Coordinates of C-alpha atoms in Angstrom, one line a residue:
X110 CA -17.0 -86.7 -21.7
X111 CA -14.0 -85.6 -20.2
X112 CA -10.9 -83.6 -22.7
X113 CA -8.3 -86.4 -22.8
X114 CA -5.6 -84.1 -24.0
X115 CA -6.2 -82.5 -20.7
X116 CA -6.3 -85.7 -18.5
X117 CA -2.1 -86.6 -20.2
X118 CA -1.4 -83.4 -20.0
X119 CA -2.4 -83.0 -16.0
X120 CA -0.5 -86.8 -15.4
X121 CA 2.9 -86.3 -17.5
X122 CA 5.5 -84.6 -16.2
X123 CA 7.6 -81.7 -18.7
X124 CA 11.5 -82.4 -18.4
X125 CA 13.7 -80.0 -17.7
X126 CA 16.8 -79.1 -19.9
X127 CA 19.2 -80.8 -16.9
X128 CA 16.4 -83.8 -16.7
X129 CA 17.0 -84.4 -20.3
X130 CA 20.9 -83.6 -20.2
X131 CA 21.2 -86.5 -17.2
X132 CA 18.7 -89.0 -19.3
X133 CA 20.8 -88.0 -22.7
X134 CA 19.6 -86.3 -25.4
X135 CA 18.5 -89.2 -27.8
X136 CA 16.8 -91.2 -25.2
X137 CA 14.7 -87.7 -24.4
X138 CA 14.1 -87.0 -27.7
X139 CA 12.7 -90.5 -28.4
X140 CA 10.1 -90.0 -25.0
X141 CA 8.9 -86.7 -26.4
X142 CA 8.2 -88.0 -29.7
X143 CA 6.3 -90.5 -27.9
X144 CA 4.1 -88.4 -25.8
X145 CA 3.7 -86.1 -29.2
X146 CA 2.5 -89.1 -30.7
X147 CA 0.1 -89.9 -28.0
X148 CA -1.2 -86.2 -27.9
X149 CA -1.7 -86.1 -31.8
X150 CA -3.5 -89.5 -31.3
X151 CA -5.9 -87.9 -28.4
X152 CA -6.5 -84.7 -30.6
X153 CA -7.2 -86.8 -33.6
X154 CA -9.6 -89.0 -31.2
X155 CA -11.0 -85.6 -29.8
X156 CA -12.0 -84.4 -33.6
X157 CA -13.5 -87.8 -34.4
X158 CA -15.9 -87.1 -31.6
X159 CA -16.7 -83.8 -32.3
X160 CA -17.2 -84.8 -35.8
X161 CA -19.7 -88.0 -34.8
X162 CA -21.5 -85.1 -32.5
X163 CA -21.8 -82.3 -35.3
X164 CA -23.4 -85.2 -37.2
X165 CA -25.8 -86.6 -35.1
X166 CA -26.6 -83.1 -34.6
X167 CA -27.1 -83.0 -38.6
X168 CA -28.9 -86.5 -38.6
X169 CA -31.5 -85.0 -36.0
X170 CA -32.4 -82.3 -37.9
X171 CA -32.5 -84.6 -41.6
X172 CA -34.5 -87.3 -39.6
X173 CA -36.3 -85.8 -37.2
X174 CA -37.3 -88.7 -34.8
X175 CA -35.1 -91.0 -35.7
X176 CA -31.9 -90.7 -34.2
X177 CA -31.5 -91.9 -30.4
X178 CA -29.4 -90.2 -27.8
X179 CA -27.5 -91.9 -24.7
X180 CA -30.0 -92.3 -21.7
X181 CA -32.8 -92.3 -23.3
X182 CA -35.1 -95.1 -24.0
X183 CA -34.8 -95.7 -27.8
X184 CA -30.9 -95.5 -27.6
X185 CA -31.2 -98.2 -24.7
X186 CA -33.4 -100.1 -27.3
X187 CA -31.1 -100.0 -30.3
X188 CA -27.9 -100.9 -27.7
X189 CA -29.4 -104.4 -27.4
X190 CA -26.4 -107.1 -29.2
X191 CA -26.8 -110.7 -28.9
X192 CA -23.0 -110.7 -27.2
X193 CA -23.0 -108.6 -24.2
X194 CA -19.1 -107.1 -25.2
X195 CA -21.2 -104.9 -28.0
X196 CA -23.4 -104.0 -25.9
X197 CA -20.5 -102.4 -23.7
X198 CA -19.8 -100.1 -26.4
X199 CA -21.4 -96.8 -26.2
X200 CA -22.0 -94.5 -29.4
X201 CA -22.7 -90.6 -29.7
X202 CA -25.7 -91.4 -31.2
X203 CA -28.0 -94.5 -33.0
X204 CA -29.4 -93.2 -36.4
X205 CA -32.3 -95.6 -37.8
X206 CA -33.3 -94.1 -41.4
X207 CA -36.4 -95.8 -42.4
X208 CA -35.1 -95.9 -46.2
X209 CA -32.6 -96.6 -48.6
X210 CA -33.1 -92.7 -49.5
X211 CA -32.8 -92.0 -45.8
X212 CA -29.8 -94.7 -46.0
X213 CA -28.1 -92.3 -48.6
X214 CA -29.0 -89.1 -46.4
X215 CA -27.1 -90.5 -43.2
X216 CA -24.4 -91.3 -45.1
X217 CA -23.8 -88.0 -47.0
X218 CA -23.9 -86.5 -43.9
X219 CA -21.4 -88.5 -42.1
X220 CA -18.9 -88.8 -44.6
X221 CA -19.0 -84.6 -45.1
X222 CA -18.6 -84.2 -41.6
X223 CA -15.9 -87.1 -41.1
X224 CA -17.7 -89.0 -38.8
X225 CA -16.7 -92.6 -37.8
X226 CA -19.4 -94.7 -38.5
X227 CA -20.2 -98.4 -37.9
X228 CA -23.6 -100.6 -39.4
X229 CA -25.7 -102.9 -37.0
X230 CA -27.9 -105.3 -39.4
X231 CA -28.6 -107.7 -36.6
X232 CA -25.9 -107.3 -34.1
X233 CA -24.9 -110.9 -34.4
X234 CA -20.9 -110.4 -34.3
X235 CA -19.3 -111.4 -31.5
X236 CA -16.3 -109.3 -30.2
X237 CA -17.0 -105.6 -29.4
X238 CA -17.2 -103.1 -31.9
X239 CA -18.2 -105.7 -34.9
X240 CA -21.1 -103.5 -35.3
X241 CA -20.7 -101.0 -32.8
X242 CA -19.2 -98.2 -32.5
X243 CA -17.4 -96.3 -29.3
X244 CA -17.8 -92.1 -29.7
X245 CA -19.2 -92.4 -33.5
X246 CA -22.7 -93.0 -35.1
X247 CA -24.2 -96.2 -35.5
X248 CA -26.6 -96.7 -38.3
X249 CA -29.6 -99.3 -37.1
X250 CA -30.6 -101.0 -40.2
X251 CA -33.6 -102.2 -38.1
X252 CA -36.4 -100.2 -40.2
X253 CA -35.2 -101.8 -43.7
X254 CA -37.2 -104.9 -43.0
X255 CA -39.4 -105.1 -45.6
X256 CA -40.0 -108.9 -47.1
X257 CA -41.2 -109.0 -50.5
X258 CA -42.0 -112.4 -53.0
X259 CA -42.3 -111.9 -56.6
X260 CA -45.3 -112.8 -58.9
X261 CA -43.3 -115.4 -60.2
X262 CA -42.2 -116.8 -57.2
X263 CA -38.8 -116.8 -58.1
X264 CA -37.3 -113.9 -56.4
X265 CA -37.8 -112.8 -52.6
X266 CA -36.6 -109.3 -51.8
X267 CA -35.0 -108.8 -48.2
X268 CA -34.1 -105.8 -46.2
X269 CA -31.4 -105.5 -44.3
X270 CA -32.9 -105.0 -41.0
X271 CA -34.7 -108.8 -40.9
X272 CA -33.8 -111.0 -39.0
X273 CA -33.5 -114.8 -40.8
X274 CA -36.8 -115.5 -39.3
X275 CA -38.9 -112.9 -40.4
X276 CA -37.7 -114.0 -43.6
X277 CA -38.4 -117.6 -42.8
X278 CA -42.2 -116.7 -41.3
X279 CA -43.0 -115.2 -44.6
X280 CA -41.7 -118.1 -46.8
X281 CA -42.9 -121.3 -45.0
X282 CA -46.6 -120.4 -45.7
X283 CA -46.0 -120.2 -49.1
X284 CA -43.6 -123.4 -49.1
X285 CA -40.3 -121.7 -50.5
X286 CA -37.2 -120.9 -49.5
X287 CA -33.8 -118.7 -49.3
X288 CA -30.5 -120.0 -49.5
X289 CA -30.7 -118.4 -45.4
X290 CA -29.7 -118.5 -42.2
X291 CA -29.9 -121.4 -40.0
X292 CA -30.3 -119.8 -36.9
X293 CA -33.6 -117.0 -35.8
X294 CA -31.8 -114.5 -34.6
X295 CA -29.4 -113.5 -37.0
X296 CA -29.4 -110.7 -39.7
X297 CA -29.8 -111.1 -43.3
X298 CA -26.8 -108.6 -43.6
X299 CA -24.5 -109.7 -42.4
X300 CA -25.1 -113.4 -43.0
X301 CA -24.9 -112.9 -46.3
X302 CA -22.0 -110.4 -46.8
X303 CA -19.8 -112.8 -45.2
X304 CA -20.8 -115.8 -47.5
X305 CA -23.5 -117.5 -45.6
X306 CA -23.7 -121.0 -44.9
X307 CA -27.2 -122.2 -44.8
X308 CA -29.1 -126.0 -44.8
X309 CA -29.4 -125.8 -48.5
X310 CA -25.8 -125.1 -49.0
X311 CA -25.3 -128.7 -50.5
X312 CA -27.4 -127.6 -53.5
X313 CA -27.1 -124.2 -54.0
X314 CA -23.9 -123.0 -52.4
X315 CA -23.5 -120.6 -49.7
X316 CA -26.2 -117.3 -49.1
X317 CA -24.0 -114.9 -51.1
X318 CA -24.3 -116.8 -54.1
X319 CA -27.9 -117.3 -54.0
X320 CA -28.2 -113.1 -54.5
X321 CA -29.8 -111.9 -57.7
X322 CA -29.3 -108.4 -57.1
X323 CA -27.8 -106.1 -54.2
X324 CA -28.9 -102.3 -53.7
X325 CA -26.5 -100.4 -52.4
X326 CA -25.6 -96.8 -51.0
X327 CA -22.1 -96.1 -52.0
X328 CA -20.1 -93.4 -49.5
X329 CA -20.7 -90.8 -52.3
X330 CA -24.7 -91.3 -51.3
X331 CA -25.1 -92.6 -54.7
X332 CA -27.7 -95.5 -54.8
X333 CA -26.9 -98.0 -56.9
X334 CA -27.7 -101.5 -58.3
X335 CA -24.9 -105.1 -58.6
X336 CA -25.7 -107.6 -60.4
X337 CA -23.8 -110.2 -62.7
X338 CA -24.9 -107.6 -65.3
X339 CA -25.2 -104.6 -63.8
X340 CA -22.0 -103.7 -62.2
X341 CA -20.8 -107.4 -61.8
X342 CA -17.4 -106.2 -59.9
X343 CA -19.1 -104.8 -57.0
X344 CA -21.6 -107.9 -56.9
X345 CA -19.0 -110.3 -56.8
X346 CA -17.3 -108.0 -54.3
X347 CA -20.1 -107.9 -51.8
X348 CA -20.1 -111.7 -52.7
X349 CA -18.2 -112.7 -49.1
X350 CA -15.6 -109.6 -49.2
X351 CA -18.6 -107.7 -46.7
X352 CA -20.2 -104.8 -47.2
X353 CA -17.9 -102.1 -44.7
X354 CA -15.2 -101.9 -47.7
X355 CA -18.0 -101.4 -50.7
X356 CA -21.5 -99.8 -49.4
X357 CA -24.0 -100.6 -46.9
X358 CA -26.6 -102.6 -48.6
X359 CA -30.1 -101.8 -48.4
X360 CA -32.0 -104.8 -50.3
X361 CA -31.0 -108.3 -50.9
X362 CA -32.9 -109.4 -54.2
X363 CA -32.7 -113.5 -53.5
X364 CA -33.4 -116.4 -55.4
X365 CA -36.0 -118.7 -54.1
X366 CA -37.2 -122.0 -54.5
X367 CA -40.1 -124.6 -53.5
X368 CA -39.4 -126.0 -49.8
X369 CA -41.8 -127.7 -47.9
X370 CA -40.4 -129.0 -43.9
X371 CA -37.0 -129.9 -43.2
X372 CA -35.7 -132.6 -41.5
X373 CA -33.3 -132.8 -38.9
X374 CA -31.8 -135.5 -36.4
X375 CA -29.4 -134.6 -33.6
X376 CA -27.3 -137.9 -31.7
X377 CA -25.5 -136.6 -28.7
X378 CA -22.8 -138.9 -27.6
X379 CA -20.3 -139.2 -24.7
X380 CA -16.9 -137.2 -25.7
X381 CA -15.5 -140.7 -24.5
X382 CA -16.5 -141.4 -28.2
X383 CA -15.0 -138.7 -30.7
X384 CA -12.2 -141.1 -32.0
X385 CA -15.5 -143.3 -33.2
X386 CA -17.7 -140.6 -34.2
X387 CA -14.9 -138.0 -35.9
X388 CA -13.7 -140.5 -38.3
X389 CA -17.4 -141.3 -39.5
X390 CA -17.6 -136.9 -40.0
X391 CA -14.6 -137.6 -41.7
X392 CA -15.8 -140.0 -44.4
X393 CA -19.3 -138.5 -44.3
X394 CA -17.5 -135.1 -45.6
X395 CA -15.3 -136.5 -48.3
X396 CA -18.0 -139.3 -49.6
X397 CA -21.1 -139.0 -48.2
X398 CA -22.7 -135.2 -49.0
X399 CA -21.5 -134.8 -52.4
X400 CA -23.5 -137.8 -53.6
X401 CA -26.5 -136.4 -51.2
X402 CA -26.6 -132.7 -51.8
X403 CA -30.0 -131.9 -50.1
X404 CA -27.9 -133.1 -46.9
X405 CA -26.1 -130.9 -44.6
X406 CA -24.2 -131.5 -40.9
X407 CA -22.1 -130.5 -38.9
X408 CA -20.3 -131.5 -35.7
X409 CA -20.0 -130.0 -32.3
X410 CA -17.9 -131.3 -29.2
X411 CA -18.3 -129.1 -26.2
X412 CA -17.8 -129.7 -21.8
X413 CA -21.3 -129.9 -20.1
X414 CA -20.6 -131.1 -16.7
X415 CA -24.8 -131.7 -16.8
X416 CA -24.2 -134.8 -19.5
X417 CA -20.7 -135.7 -17.4
X418 CA -18.5 -133.8 -19.1
X419 CA -17.4 -133.6 -22.7
X420 CA -19.7 -134.2 -25.3
X421 CA -20.4 -134.7 -29.4
X422 CA -23.2 -133.4 -30.6
X423 CA -23.9 -134.4 -34.3
X424 CA -26.8 -132.6 -36.2
X425 CA -27.9 -133.6 -40.1
X426 CA -30.2 -132.1 -42.1
X427 CA -31.7 -133.1 -45.2
X428 CA -34.1 -130.9 -47.3
X429 CA -36.5 -134.2 -48.0
X430 CA -38.5 -135.9 -45.5
X431 CA -38.2 -139.2 -45.4
X432 CA -40.8 -141.8 -45.3
X433 CA -41.4 -142.5 -42.7
X434 CA -40.2 -139.2 -41.1
X435 CA -38.5 -141.0 -38.1
X436 CA -35.8 -142.8 -40.4
X437 CA -32.6 -141.7 -41.2
X438 CA -31.7 -140.8 -44.9
X439 CA -29.2 -143.5 -46.3
X440 CA -26.6 -141.0 -46.4
X441 CA -26.7 -140.7 -42.0
X442 CA -27.3 -144.2 -41.3
X443 CA -24.5 -145.2 -40.3
X444 CA -24.5 -142.7 -37.4
X445 CA -27.5 -144.6 -36.2
X446 CA -26.0 -147.7 -35.3
X447 CA -23.4 -146.3 -32.9
X448 CA -24.2 -147.0 -29.4
X449 CA -24.5 -145.2 -26.2
X450 CA -26.1 -142.2 -27.6
X451 CA -27.2 -139.9 -24.5
X452 CA -29.8 -138.6 -27.1
X453 CA -31.6 -138.9 -30.4
X454 CA -34.2 -136.6 -31.4
X455 CA -35.9 -136.7 -35.0
X456 CA -37.7 -133.6 -36.2
X457 CA -39.9 -133.0 -39.2
X458 CA -40.8 -128.9 -39.4
X459 CA -40.8 -125.7 -41.3
X460 CA -37.5 -123.9 -41.2
X461 CA -38.8 -121.3 -38.7
X462 CA -39.0 -124.0 -36.0
X463 CA -35.8 -125.8 -37.0
X464 CA -33.8 -122.2 -36.8
X465 CA -35.6 -121.3 -33.3
X466 CA -34.1 -124.8 -32.0
X467 CA -30.4 -123.3 -32.7
X468 CA -30.8 -120.0 -31.8
X469 CA -28.3 -118.6 -29.5
X470 CA -29.5 -116.6 -26.0
X471 CA -28.4 -113.3 -25.6
X472 CA -26.9 -112.4 -22.4
X473 CA -23.1 -113.6 -22.2
X474 CA -20.1 -112.9 -23.6
X475 CA -18.6 -114.3 -26.7
X476 CA -16.0 -114.6 -29.1
X477 CA -15.5 -117.1 -32.4
X478 CA -12.3 -117.2 -34.6
X479 CA -11.9 -120.3 -37.1
X480 CA -9.7 -121.5 -39.7
X481 CA -9.7 -124.2 -42.3
X482 CA -8.3 -127.3 -43.2
X483 CA -9.0 -130.4 -45.8
X484 CA -11.2 -132.8 -45.1
X485 CA -9.0 -135.5 -46.4
X486 CA -7.6 -136.7 -43.1
X487 CA -9.3 -137.8 -40.1
X488 CA -6.2 -137.8 -37.8
X489 CA -5.9 -134.4 -38.1
X490 CA -9.4 -133.6 -37.0
X491 CA -8.9 -136.3 -34.0
X492 CA -5.7 -134.6 -33.2
X493 CA -6.9 -131.1 -32.7
X494 CA -9.5 -132.5 -29.7
X495 CA -7.0 -132.5 -27.5
X496 CA -5.1 -129.0 -27.6
X497 CA -8.6 -127.8 -27.6
X498 CA -9.2 -130.1 -24.1
X499 CA -5.8 -128.8 -22.9
X500 CA -6.6 -124.9 -23.5
X501 CA -9.9 -125.3 -21.9
X502 CA -8.4 -126.6 -18.3
X503 CA -6.9 -123.3 -18.4
X504 CA -9.8 -121.4 -18.9
X505 CA -11.9 -123.5 -16.3
X506 CA -9.0 -123.4 -13.7
X507 CA -8.9 -119.2 -14.2
X508 CA -13.0 -119.0 -14.2
X509 CA -13.2 -120.2 -10.5
X510 CA -16.4 -121.9 -10.7
X511 CA -17.8 -118.8 -13.1
X512 CA -19.9 -120.0 -16.1
X513 CA -17.9 -120.7 -19.3
X514 CA -18.6 -122.9 -21.9
X515 CA -16.1 -124.0 -24.9
X516 CA -17.3 -125.1 -28.3
X517 CA -15.2 -126.8 -31.0
X518 CA -17.1 -127.3 -34.4
X519 CA -16.6 -128.9 -37.3
X520 CA -18.4 -128.2 -40.5
X521 CA -18.1 -129.1 -43.9
X522 CA -16.9 -127.6 -46.9
X523 CA -17.7 -130.6 -49.6
X524 CA -17.0 -130.3 -53.3
X525 CA -20.0 -130.0 -54.3
X526 CA -20.8 -126.5 -52.3
X527 CA -17.4 -125.8 -53.7
X528 CA -18.4 -126.1 -56.9
X529 CA -21.9 -124.4 -56.4
X530 CA -20.0 -121.5 -55.5
X531 CA -19.1 -120.6 -59.1
X532 CA -22.2 -119.9 -60.3
X533 CA -22.9 -116.5 -61.3
X534 CA -19.3 -115.6 -61.9
X535 CA -17.9 -117.0 -58.4
X536 CA -17.8 -115.2 -55.2
X537 CA -14.9 -113.3 -53.7
X538 CA -14.1 -116.2 -51.2
X539 CA -11.5 -117.5 -53.3
X540 CA -12.2 -121.1 -52.7
X541 CA -12.2 -123.4 -55.7
X542 CA -13.8 -127.7 -56.2
X543 CA -10.2 -128.4 -56.4
X544 CA -9.2 -127.2 -53.2
X545 CA -11.9 -129.3 -51.7
X546 CA -12.9 -130.8 -49.4
X547 CA -12.8 -129.2 -46.6
X548 CA -13.6 -128.6 -43.2
X549 CA -13.9 -124.8 -41.1
X550 CA -12.7 -125.3 -37.5
X551 CA -14.6 -122.9 -35.6
X552 CA -13.6 -122.5 -31.7
X553 CA -16.5 -120.8 -30.1
X554 CA -16.5 -119.7 -26.6
X555 CA -19.1 -118.5 -24.5
X556 CA -18.8 -116.7 -20.8
X557 CA -19.6 -114.3 -18.1
X558 CA -17.1 -112.7 -16.1
X559 CA -15.2 -109.3 -17.5
X560 CA -12.2 -110.3 -16.4
X561 CA -11.4 -113.7 -18.1
X562 CA -11.9 -111.4 -21.8
X563 CA -7.9 -111.4 -22.1
X564 CA -7.8 -115.2 -20.9
X565 CA -10.3 -116.4 -23.5
X566 CA -8.8 -114.3 -26.9
X567 CA -5.3 -114.8 -26.4
X568 CA -5.9 -118.7 -25.7
X569 CA -8.9 -118.6 -29.0
X570 CA -5.7 -117.2 -31.1
X571 CA -3.0 -119.3 -30.0
X572 CA -5.3 -122.4 -30.4
X573 CA -6.2 -121.5 -33.8
X574 CA -2.3 -121.0 -34.3
X575 CA -1.3 -124.5 -33.1
X576 CA -4.3 -125.8 -35.5
X577 CA -2.5 -124.2 -38.5
X578 CA 0.7 -125.4 -37.4
X579 CA -0.4 -128.7 -37.2
X580 CA -1.9 -128.8 -40.8
X581 CA 0.6 -127.0 -42.3
X582 CA 3.0 -129.2 -41.3
X583 CA 1.3 -132.6 -42.1
X584 CA 0.3 -130.8 -45.8
X585 CA -3.3 -130.5 -44.7
X586 CA -3.6 -126.7 -44.4
X587 CA -6.0 -124.2 -46.5
X588 CA -5.3 -120.6 -44.8
X589 CA -9.2 -119.9 -45.2
X590 CA -11.2 -118.0 -42.8
X591 CA -14.5 -117.5 -42.9
X592 CA -15.6 -114.1 -41.5
X593 CA -19.0 -114.6 -39.9
X594 CA -16.9 -116.9 -37.5
X595 CA -13.5 -115.0 -37.2
X596 CA -11.9 -113.3 -34.5
X597 CA -11.2 -109.6 -34.5
X598 CA -8.0 -109.6 -35.6
X599 CA -7.8 -112.5 -38.1
X600 CA -7.3 -110.5 -41.6
X601 CA -9.7 -112.3 -43.4
X602 CA -9.6 -111.2 -46.8
X603 CA -6.2 -111.7 -46.8
X604 CA -7.2 -115.7 -46.7
X605 CA -8.9 -115.4 -50.2
X606 CA -5.7 -115.5 -51.8
X607 CA -3.3 -112.8 -52.7
X608 CA -5.2 -112.0 -56.3
X609 CA -8.7 -112.3 -54.5
X610 CA -7.5 -109.4 -52.1
X611 CA -6.0 -107.6 -54.8
X612 CA -9.1 -107.5 -56.7
X613 CA -11.0 -106.3 -53.8
X614 CA -8.6 -103.3 -53.0
X615 CA -9.2 -102.6 -56.6
X616 CA -13.1 -102.5 -56.7
X617 CA -12.9 -100.4 -52.9
X618 CA -11.1 -97.7 -54.4
X619 CA -13.3 -97.8 -57.2
X620 CA -16.5 -97.4 -55.6
X621 CA -15.0 -95.8 -52.0
X622 CA -12.7 -93.2 -54.5
X623 CA -12.1 -90.9 -51.9
X624 CA -11.4 -93.5 -49.0
X625 CA -14.2 -92.1 -46.8
X626 CA -15.6 -95.8 -45.5
X627 CA -11.9 -97.1 -45.5
X628 CA -11.4 -94.1 -42.9
X629 CA -14.7 -93.9 -41.4
X630 CA -16.3 -96.9 -41.4
X631 CA -15.2 -98.5 -37.9
X632 CA -15.5 -102.4 -36.6
X633 CA -15.9 -104.9 -39.1
X634 CA -13.1 -106.3 -41.5
X635 CA -11.4 -104.6 -43.2
X636 CA -9.1 -104.6 -46.2

């Protein structure tokens, strides 16, 4: 790697005394101070790179065979991410610990050497650097992939290196399930630590609410457990507060329950029917879902030229199979009577099969953003659509024919889910039953051309701001930002409310008293 300080020094013209006199002392001094700041920052950056290189050497000595360097096959295999933007980030090395004790060794080496790092579980973050790091160390938990079912079938212990399809493939034959992810390839750790929407959220809350115990390596390298009775403050914080502020979770002990096949129905309509569909979906969120907690749903609006332009997709799930299976549970029946469906498909299958259907393939650039509004107004949701379409028109024009696909997704948080979140002392998200019902407004964009990156990000941020402004003017804003759908610059934990944000910071300081994780763990959402 070239020396950044040398590069700057060769391009910067050192002013003479006469030039300073002509420019004015104050202005020149400002320039010099600015340069000094740049040089100081570059020096720190160089120090960080040197620390990372030193740490890689130490890790290779401590964990032989588990450190991968650039231009090697293990490195190329490890630098595989769902979003191409993440794969374009290149760490000094990857380290792949094989046990909790080895994670402890890794943490001790990194913190004693002040080496910047990040952690990869499934690598399903959309933005660059979310679970990968430039010129630092990426800890890849891929080999912490044990899945163990307790003898009483009440608890499933899951390593963070698993994808959710690994979990369901283990549990499906046993007719068991956990509150986990809906997409096959998503990693276990990130989903849980950010909250975790599930097929079974109506019955059980989010994924973080069904964790019995976390095994955690904290900044000192010590291994601790966190449960409702053991280190309950850390347990609370890890339920939605994200791991990067508290420690590396090396095992999740999840509550399991009896579950057979899952029923699903997908309806695709022309986008022109939004004015009919959205009020029905809003009514389903407010009145239908609380009366049938086994039901789950979301609504997607996207642009598909092959289907004639904008389309609306309604996806319905039910934990109980109706009889006969091609019938719709009563909670969803009103959607079946809407004419002009482009597609209507029903499937009763195990969770693994269902999760593969909505898997999102690798090989594109991705961004996700979100906000949360009250679900009490169908007109608010309907009025978001033209804002979405106007933003997309600018993207399509700039893309000049290259592939770009925008999605607007409405994900309900009905009052029964909010109530289920309160068990075991509640989670860190700051949502109460009295806040509901709510709907997460999720904005997702997939594209190919790197030159569109800035436009896509800026337009996403601006659209979310417009939605929040419109909701606030109508008294329908909530402010919550769901971490797992958030854009890189969204201040997620601040949206959990002032009290919860302060509480998270106190807990972080307790478990990371020297501030090593705060300083060194880069990328994902920090306090």
